[in-house]
């Protein structure tokens, strides 16, 4: 009955929460920390020219060709400026992906580390990220800026992440499989275009 459905849903959510927590502790590659409610809302994506391959380096400056507005709703619904529907998902606490209107967008949430070892997360902005078609072509760069302001949060940089900038991005495929098996509310994925890149280069 209703109790069984609620209990099952709670177990699924608990399993997913535990896995996400494990990932944040073990696999986190950036010191940024942004929560779901800080990311949810309306974003303007400033997009550079498309037509590139997946070797595109978005750490280099690019000219904005258009602004694309997307609103991220609970739990994973995305709606763009033209009324197209899609979905979105958090990537741990470090970034988010949007799939909508035949395109995928991914970027890390923006943060800064000062000389005293404090990290400040700006969860209403992103580092330069990538967009491409569902088929894996037509690559371009973009940055995201939320239409509402999120108060920056500063915390001491964890010792385990002091040298994270020199680390090389490598996905944990087993973790991704476990996360998708534990819940069906959203789909975790890996980013082959980031394989072998230094975290510092990915964040630029």
Short mmCIF file of C-alpha atoms in Angstrom, two decimals:
data_model
loop_
_atom_site.label_atom_id
_atom_site.label_comp_id
_atom_site.label_asym_id
_atom_site.label_seq_id
_atom_site.Cartn_x
_atom_site.Cartn_y
_atom_site.Cartn_z
CA UNK A 1 0.00 0.00 0.00
CA UNK A 2 0.99 3.61 0.52
CA UNK A 3 3.27 2.76 3.46
CA UNK A 4 5.22 0.25 1.36
CA UNK A 5 5.68 2.79 -1.45
CA UNK A 6 6.88 5.46 0.97
CA UNK A 7 9.22 3.03 2.72
CA UNK A 8 10.69 1.88 -0.59
CA UNK A 9 11.16 5.47 -1.74
CA UNK A 10 12.88 6.34 1.55
CA UNK A 11 15.25 3.39 1.15
CA UNK A 12 16.12 4.45 -2.39
CA UNK A 13 16.74 8.03 -1.34
CA UNK A 14 18.79 6.93 1.67
CA UNK A 15 20.95 4.66 -0.49
CA UNK A 16 21.53 7.45 -2.98
CA UNK A 17 22.31 9.92 -0.20
CA UNK A 18 24.84 7.57 1.37
CA UNK A 19 26.52 6.97 -1.97
CA UNK A 20 26.69 10.69 -2.72
CA UNK A 21 28.16 11.32 0.73
CA UNK A 22 30.74 8.59 0.14
CA UNK A 23 31.61 10.12 -3.19
CA UNK A 24 32.00 13.59 -1.70
CA UNK A 25 34.43 12.20 0.87
CA UNK A 26 36.44 9.85 -1.30
CA UNK A 27 36.20 11.04 -4.89
CA UNK A 28 35.82 14.82 -4.69
CA UNK A 29 38.29 16.51 -7.03
CA UNK A 30 37.60 20.18 -6.38
CA UNK A 31 37.30 22.09 -3.10
CA UNK A 32 34.12 23.84 -4.23
CA UNK A 33 30.94 22.95 -2.37
CA UNK A 34 27.48 23.86 -3.70
CA UNK A 35 24.18 22.42 -2.51
CA UNK A 36 21.16 21.45 -4.58
CA UNK A 37 19.04 24.38 -3.40
CA UNK A 38 21.86 26.81 -4.19
CA UNK A 39 22.03 25.59 -7.79
CA UNK A 40 18.29 25.19 -8.43
CA UNK A 41 16.77 28.23 -10.17
CA UNK A 42 17.15 30.24 -13.37
CA UNK A 43 20.50 30.41 -15.16
CA UNK A 44 21.85 32.35 -18.13
CA UNK A 45 24.35 30.33 -20.17
CA UNK A 46 26.76 32.59 -22.11
CA UNK A 47 27.66 30.37 -25.07
CA UNK A 48 30.65 30.61 -27.37
CA UNK A 49 30.65 29.41 -30.96
CA UNK A 50 29.82 25.75 -31.59
CA UNK A 51 31.09 23.44 -34.29
CA UNK A 52 34.21 22.24 -32.44
CA UNK A 53 35.36 18.74 -31.49
CA UNK A 54 35.73 17.31 -28.00
CA UNK A 55 39.37 18.45 -27.97
CA UNK A 56 38.12 22.01 -27.42
CA UNK A 57 40.00 23.80 -24.62
CA UNK A 58 37.53 25.95 -22.71
CA UNK A 59 40.24 27.34 -20.41
CA UNK A 60 41.04 29.79 -23.22
CA UNK A 61 39.02 33.03 -23.57
CA UNK A 62 36.07 32.78 -25.96
CA UNK A 63 33.62 35.25 -27.47
CA UNK A 64 30.00 34.96 -26.37
CA UNK A 65 27.73 34.33 -29.36
CA UNK A 66 24.40 33.95 -27.57
CA UNK A 67 22.78 33.77 -24.15
CA UNK A 68 20.57 30.78 -23.42
CA UNK A 69 18.30 30.83 -20.36
CA UNK A 70 17.35 27.65 -18.52
CA UNK A 71 15.37 27.23 -15.30
CA UNK A 72 16.16 24.23 -13.09
CA UNK A 73 13.18 22.96 -11.12
CA UNK A 74 12.66 20.34 -8.41
CA UNK A 75 13.44 17.50 -8.62
CA UNK A 76 15.28 17.39 -12.00
CA UNK A 77 13.11 19.27 -14.54
CA UNK A 78 14.77 21.84 -16.82
CA UNK A 79 12.81 24.31 -18.96
CA UNK A 80 14.46 26.68 -21.41
CA UNK A 81 13.47 30.14 -22.63
CA UNK A 82 11.48 28.63 -25.50
CA UNK A 83 9.50 26.21 -23.35
CA UNK A 84 11.52 23.11 -24.21
CA UNK A 85 11.69 20.48 -21.47
CA UNK A 86 14.74 18.55 -20.34
CA UNK A 87 16.39 17.43 -17.14
CA UNK A 88 19.34 18.32 -14.95
CA UNK A 89 21.44 16.67 -12.27
CA UNK A 90 24.05 17.66 -9.72
CA UNK A 91 27.53 16.21 -10.23
CA UNK A 92 28.40 15.52 -6.60
CA UNK A 93 28.61 18.97 -4.93
CA UNK A 94 30.99 20.33 -7.54
CA UNK A 95 28.99 21.06 -10.68
CA UNK A 96 25.86 20.25 -12.63
CA UNK A 97 24.72 18.94 -16.02
CA UNK A 98 21.71 20.04 -18.06
CA UNK A 99 20.31 18.04 -20.99
CA UNK A 100 17.78 19.97 -23.04
CA UNK A 101 16.77 20.75 -26.63
CA UNK A 102 19.26 18.26 -28.08
CA UNK A 103 22.21 19.66 -26.11
CA UNK A 104 24.20 18.74 -23.01
CA UNK A 105 25.80 21.37 -20.77
CA UNK A 106 28.33 20.66 -18.01
CA UNK A 107 30.41 22.99 -15.84
CA UNK A 108 32.00 23.03 -12.40
CA UNK A 109 30.66 25.50 -9.86
CA UNK A 110 32.96 28.50 -9.39
CA UNK A 111 35.24 28.88 -6.39
CA UNK A 112 38.37 30.75 -5.36
CA UNK A 113 41.21 29.80 -3.01
CA UNK A 114 43.03 32.63 -1.26
CA UNK A 115 46.61 32.78 0.03
CA UNK A 116 45.52 31.77 3.52
CA UNK A 117 44.11 28.47 2.33
CA UNK A 118 40.45 29.46 2.48
CA UNK A 119 38.12 28.36 -0.32
CA UNK A 120 35.10 30.48 -1.24
CA UNK A 121 32.30 28.87 -3.26
CA UNK A 122 30.24 31.09 -5.56
CA UNK A 123 27.30 28.82 -6.28
CA UNK A 124 25.59 31.32 -8.59
CA UNK A 125 28.43 31.09 -11.14
CA UNK A 126 30.37 28.40 -13.00
CA UNK A 127 33.82 27.95 -14.40
CA UNK A 128 33.93 27.77 -18.21
CA UNK A 129 32.34 24.47 -19.20
CA UNK A 130 31.41 22.51 -22.30
CA UNK A 131 28.24 22.04 -24.30
CA UNK A 132 27.68 19.60 -27.17
CA UNK A 133 24.91 17.80 -29.01
CA UNK A 134 23.38 14.57 -27.73
CA UNK A 135 25.32 12.80 -30.47
CA UNK A 136 28.64 14.06 -29.14
CA UNK A 137 29.35 16.64 -31.87
CA UNK A 138 29.11 20.43 -32.14
CA UNK A 139 31.19 21.27 -29.09
CA UNK A 140 31.40 24.74 -27.62
CA UNK A 141 32.27 26.58 -24.41
CA UNK A 142 29.96 28.40 -22.03
CA UNK A 143 29.77 29.93 -18.58
CA UNK A 144 26.73 29.94 -16.33
CA UNK A 145 25.42 32.78 -14.17
CA UNK A 146 22.32 32.48 -12.00
CA UNK A 147 19.77 35.28 -12.25
CA UNK A 148 19.47 35.39 -8.44
CA UNK A 149 22.39 35.95 -6.07
CA UNK A 150 23.64 33.17 -3.82
CA UNK A 151 25.66 34.28 -0.81
CA UNK A 152 29.29 33.12 -1.14
CA UNK A 153 30.47 30.66 1.51
CA UNK A 154 34.10 30.51 2.72
CA UNK A 155 35.65 27.57 4.57
CA UNK A 156 39.24 26.44 5.24
CA UNK A 157 40.66 24.33 2.42
CA UNK A 158 40.77 20.67 3.57
CA UNK A 159 44.28 19.31 3.78
CA UNK A 160 43.30 16.42 1.51
CA UNK A 161 42.57 18.90 -1.29
CA UNK A 162 45.61 21.11 -0.95
CA UNK A 163 47.22 19.46 -3.97
CA UNK A 164 43.98 18.73 -5.82
CA UNK A 165 44.88 21.15 -8.61
CA UNK A 166 47.73 18.86 -9.70
CA UNK A 167 45.58 15.74 -9.59
CA UNK A 168 44.41 14.09 -12.81
CA UNK A 169 40.69 13.57 -13.35
CA UNK A 170 39.78 9.89 -13.42
CA UNK A 171 36.17 8.67 -13.10
CA UNK A 172 35.11 5.88 -10.77
CA UNK A 173 32.99 3.72 -13.07
CA UNK A 174 32.10 1.29 -10.28
CA UNK A 175 30.72 4.14 -8.19
CA UNK A 176 28.64 5.42 -11.12
CA UNK A 177 27.15 1.94 -11.62
CA UNK A 178 26.37 1.60 -7.90
CA UNK A 179 24.72 5.01 -7.79
CA UNK A 180 22.48 4.28 -10.78
CA UNK A 181 21.57 0.87 -9.36
CA UNK A 182 20.62 2.38 -6.00
CA UNK A 183 18.14 4.90 -7.39
CA UNK A 184 16.23 5.81 -10.53
CA UNK A 185 15.45 9.48 -9.81
CA UNK A 186 18.35 10.63 -11.97
CA UNK A 187 21.27 9.11 -13.89
CA UNK A 188 24.89 9.52 -12.85
CA UNK A 189 27.41 9.62 -15.66
CA UNK A 190 31.11 10.05 -16.33
CA UNK A 191 32.78 12.59 -18.58
CA UNK A 192 35.16 10.97 -21.05
CA UNK A 193 36.18 14.39 -22.38
CA UNK A 194 37.82 15.13 -19.01
CA UNK A 195 39.89 11.92 -18.78
CA UNK A 196 43.56 12.60 -18.08
CA UNK A 197 43.15 16.37 -17.64
CA UNK A 198 44.59 18.16 -14.61
CA UNK A 199 41.94 19.45 -12.24
CA UNK A 200 43.49 22.92 -12.43
CA UNK A 201 43.02 22.92 -16.23
CA UNK A 202 39.44 21.69 -15.97
CA UNK A 203 38.55 24.47 -13.52
CA UNK A 204 39.86 27.39 -15.61
#
